[in-house]
Structure formats: C-alpha cells, structure tokens
C-alpha cells in the first residue's frame, strides 16, 4: 500500500505560512513590501488590536488585473521573477511568491485592486486558502488588502502572540525598517482608528528625525563612500547616543533592511574606544552593490544576505565610519549654537570612558517598608542578618567551632533584641572597596564579598517597589518643563504607565501625539536625562516584563532598577561604603538580585582554615 501522498494545498500553505508569518508584524512586512514593489508613493497601514483583528494596507501602486488578483493567492505565484537566474538581478523586495498564499491560508483576506488603465477594479475574498468571491468592483486605483483575524484557524500561533504593546512594537519596527529606506514614500500608520505615525516624503535625515524624534536632529553625521564595487551612504549617530540596546541600528543592502552580524561589527568596531563597553551605536546605513554580487534568497523572511566578498565590504564600511568619526574629533564645529556634548579630544586609544556616576543617599532606608511579605527562602538569611546586626552592635565575637556549617552562610548566635529598627554601628562594619565591582566587608570571624551591581539592583528594586506600593517618591516640580519625544508605541506604553511613573517621581504630561512635558523629576536624583531614562525604561518594560507577565509593580521596579544599576556607582568614603552595605542588609531579600544573581559570597574563618590546611 502506498503511504506517501501530496499534501493538500491548504496544508502546504499553512506550513509555508509558519515560516513566513510568525506574527502580525510579519504580515505587515510582506504587504508593505508588495506595495513598494507595486511602485506606490503613498501607503497607509491600518491595524486594529495590534494586527490581531485587522491589518490593512492601502497603496496607490500599479494594481492588478482581474485574473492576477486571484492568481496572486496561489503558492509560487509571482510577477517578479521567471527564472532562477533572475534571483541575482533582483530589484524588487519580493520574489518567492509565497507571502499572499501564506497569509490567505491563515486569515480572512479581502483584496480590492484596480489598475489605472482598467475601467473596473476587482474584489477577491479568500478565507483559509478558499476563494469565496472573485468579482468586478468599483474601487480606486491601486490596491487595498485587508487581512482579518490572523491565525483564526491556527490557535497555537494565536496563543503565542504577546501583549498588544509588544505586537504593536513589532509592527512599528517593520514599518521603520521600510520607511527609513523608502523615505520618498508617504506613510501613515493607524491603530484602532488613531493616527500614530505620519511620515511625509522627505530626505533620509528628515525621515530619521520624523521616526525617532527631533532629538536626533543634531546628532546625525553623514557617512559616504563611493567605489565601483560598493556605494555606502547614510548616517551614524554621535557616540554619546550609544545605547545598551541595538534598537537604532539599521543596515540596508540594495534597499532592503538586512541583519548582518559582520557588517554591524564593522561599524561597531569603528566606535570601539568612543563608547562604553556593551553600548551600541545608532546607525542608518545603505549599502549598494551590484545585485549579482549578493544572494538574498537565504531565509524565507529575506532578512539575511550573503555577499560574494563580505571582507571587502567590511573594510570599506569600517573605513567609511571611521572617517566620519575622525572628522568629528578633528574638525571643530563652527556653528556658534553648537554645544559640544561629547569631547573626543581627551580620549586616547584604550583609555576607559567614564560612565556617568550617581551618589548614594546615605539616609535612605528601605527597611521602612510597610508591607512585610515574608519570603520563606530568605528566612535563614534573615536570621543571619539579625545575627549580624546583633553581633555588630554588641561586637560579639563568635567562636568558629560554634558556627554550624550551613553551606551558604552561617546562622546567627541566638541573641536577644532582633529588632527590625536596630541599627548597625557603622564603625563596626569594616569595608573595603577593592575593585569597581566588588566590596568586601568584615564582621566577626567572617568576611563577605558583595557584587556591588547586583546588590545595588536589589536595593533599588526594593526602593522603587516601595515607592509604587507605599510611599511615592517626592517630585521636584520644574519651572521650565523639558519636552521629550517618543516613538508611537513608547507613547502608548508611557500613557498606560503615567500613574506609576508619577509614583516613581516622573511627572509627565502628554502635549501632543508623541511628546510629553516633563513637569517634575524625582527629588532624590541630582540630575537626570529623562528622555533616556523613559526610553530605556519602556524598552526594558516591553522586552522583559510583558513576556513574563509578572506583577506589574514589580516588573516596573525591576526595569528601573536594572537600568539604574547600569550606571556606575561612585562609592568613595568608608562611611558611604558602610551606608551601602547597611542599605543592602536591610533589604527584604538581600542575597539575590531581582534578576536572580547572587549578591554575596561569604567566607568564614572555618572555610579559610580548611583551605590552608
Ligand atoms: P512576491 O511578492 O514574492 O511576488 P506575493 O505573494 O507577496 O509574492 O505577491 C504575489 C504577487 O501579487 C506579486 O508578485 C504581485 O504581482 C502581486 N501583488 C501583491 N501585492 C500587490 C500590490 N499591493 N499591488 C500590486 N500587485 C501586488
Ligand atoms: Mg511579496
């Protein structure tokens, strides 16, 4: 008996859809690409519920003839290539002929299209690969494709979708990837009937500013290189704009957004000595090469590209970026309004760039929490700490023999007065800051090494959580409110989080579509770059927290703590070191950071003796 059979088209299409359409944003990408391939100069992107219920693209491109309007939903149906050789002469974004077939397999699609030369247009309705209608219709020139209820017949995929904010963020990112290179096209983007992005035709620099906000205006510098083999054009941002996330890195090859590890590296290494380690520079760079020297048919999403000679491109790109950065440091700006915000002149190769520092508030005490949730895992630790407090207060010296070896740390000697309010006498706490990262302190017969960053993250986390749940941070109102501009999806998130941000000391007020006035900042912060803080906060909140669906307040506190503890702590005097240790000891769960890192390593006298035996 034969066991092999051909899969029905609907199944084959659904399988192909699994590769091409992972989420609403993938459909948006494919449909935008089709509109561009059709020569559109004006494209509207309309979504509902972050693309879950509707994704509609309306373009003024060339449209389709009656039969083509039906044909385009067939698998391997394309007008863009005819032979395999054409793959190496591509001028279009699409070529695989599978996007519409895939989308139609997993959604309800309504297509209305008309060519300028035709009297009537065509309407096609498809649902789960079944053509439900194919008829002439009255419609405007160009194409409108409405994709409804994506994944209606693939519940597993639907369940994988994240929150609306996350999905909307992905859609916005796909739009950015297209609009930043097709800056001559007019784009508008609506979600749930609200206009959230309007991009009139412009040059590349203006487009970048329109997408990312006016604060980019003085921060972009052109990169240009012209050779026979490769043409490089675009902009890089000042090193000071480097962020921890890569989200402002855009590389285009022959007008296509691509991800290319090696070429990103070529750019990043050019910045090497100018930005703190782990930071990523922003760039928007177009590389143009003869189509025969690249292969874009590597992945179904067409986001990867293979060059015939990537080492040559690497060298040119690296040189072009270095040249721009070089001009920045050597040529003085003759613009009298220009305020240099970053001084390259003093930076010698290999010299470490100093991160901004903040100082501790030695009076701050997280032990004033009202809600005392007991964490059973930390009970023994709490005992240890109360022991430590008693010990230091009484200068009690414990015999090593009496210490029960519990592995991670040692339980306290039973002593009276384990009172929460009890203070540690700082003079009894001997501290030594022996590197940027670690702080050692002695007590009795043991010494402890604290991972400063992890401990600080813990302190800040509990501090922010307390602000959100009990005692809001005091706000310092500003006389001349600064304005910050955010992306559309960031605006949505910030709007949702306004009360929480206020509890954390940031008093923001929306003043137009994507701008906020900063009416107040936390009193405890000496100076703060609100734009940066809010942007990073939103980014963290989006990527880490929605995914894990953790409790909102702790998610927010965690985001902010992670962000703040990235800033290097300046602990100078021993008193400050002691204050730091004290704050840490008074945390509810001191031994682990909110991201799950250990904060302390304890060495007992017993362990040390064993070691030397
Ligand atoms: P591909 O883009 O790889 O050719 P698609 O499935 O995305 O495959 O589209 C199939 C065909 O449908 C395209 O080759 C094109 O001829 C036609 N088409 C799709 N979208 C549009 C549009 N917006 N305007 C005009 N033609 C379109
Ligand atoms: Mg296509």
Short mmCIF file of N, CA and C in Angstrom, two decimals, residues 9-19 101-102 105-106 128-129 153-154:
data_model
loop_
_atom_site.label_atom_id
_atom_site.label_comp_id
_atom_site.label_asym_id
_atom_site.label_seq_id
_atom_site.Cartn_x
_atom_site.Cartn_y
_atom_site.Cartn_z
N UNK A 9 -3.20 21.63 -0.79
CA UNK A 9 -2.65 23.00 -0.87
C UNK A 9 -2.79 23.76 0.44
N UNK A 10 -3.97 23.63 1.04
CA UNK A 10 -4.21 24.40 2.28
C UNK A 10 -3.18 24.04 3.35
N UNK A 11 -2.85 22.73 3.43
CA UNK A 11 -1.88 22.32 4.45
C UNK A 11 -0.48 22.84 4.08
N UNK A 12 -0.13 22.67 2.78
CA UNK A 12 1.18 23.15 2.33
C UNK A 12 1.32 24.64 2.58
N UNK A 13 0.24 25.38 2.31
CA UNK A 13 0.28 26.83 2.52
C UNK A 13 0.40 27.18 4.00
N UNK A 14 -0.28 26.39 4.82
CA UNK A 14 -0.18 26.67 6.26
C UNK A 14 1.23 26.40 6.77
N UNK A 15 1.86 25.38 6.21
CA UNK A 15 3.23 25.09 6.62
C UNK A 15 4.15 26.24 6.19
N UNK A 16 3.97 26.66 4.93
CA UNK A 16 4.80 27.77 4.44
C UNK A 16 4.53 29.02 5.29
N UNK A 17 3.27 29.21 5.69
CA UNK A 17 2.93 30.38 6.50
C UNK A 17 3.68 30.36 7.82
N UNK A 18 3.91 29.16 8.34
CA UNK A 18 4.64 29.04 9.61
C UNK A 18 6.01 29.67 9.53
N UNK A 19 6.62 29.60 8.33
CA UNK A 19 7.95 30.18 8.18
C UNK A 19 7.92 31.67 7.91
N UNK A 101 -0.11 33.78 -0.54
CA UNK A 101 -0.65 32.43 -0.36
C UNK A 101 -0.60 32.05 1.11
N UNK A 102 0.50 32.40 1.78
CA UNK A 102 0.64 32.06 3.20
C UNK A 102 -0.37 32.82 4.04
N UNK A 105 -3.83 31.58 3.78
CA UNK A 105 -4.06 30.27 4.39
C UNK A 105 -4.45 30.39 5.86
N UNK A 106 -4.10 31.51 6.48
CA UNK A 106 -4.29 31.60 7.93
C UNK A 106 -5.11 32.83 8.34
N UNK A 128 -8.88 31.03 4.60
CA UNK A 128 -8.21 29.74 4.76
C UNK A 128 -7.93 29.10 3.42
N UNK A 129 -7.35 29.84 2.50
CA UNK A 129 -6.98 29.42 1.14
C UNK A 129 -8.17 29.19 0.20
N UNK A 153 -7.45 30.12 12.13
CA UNK A 153 -7.52 28.65 12.10
C UNK A 153 -6.22 28.00 12.61
N UNK A 154 -5.36 28.80 13.24
CA UNK A 154 -4.13 28.24 13.83
C UNK A 154 -4.05 28.73 15.29
#
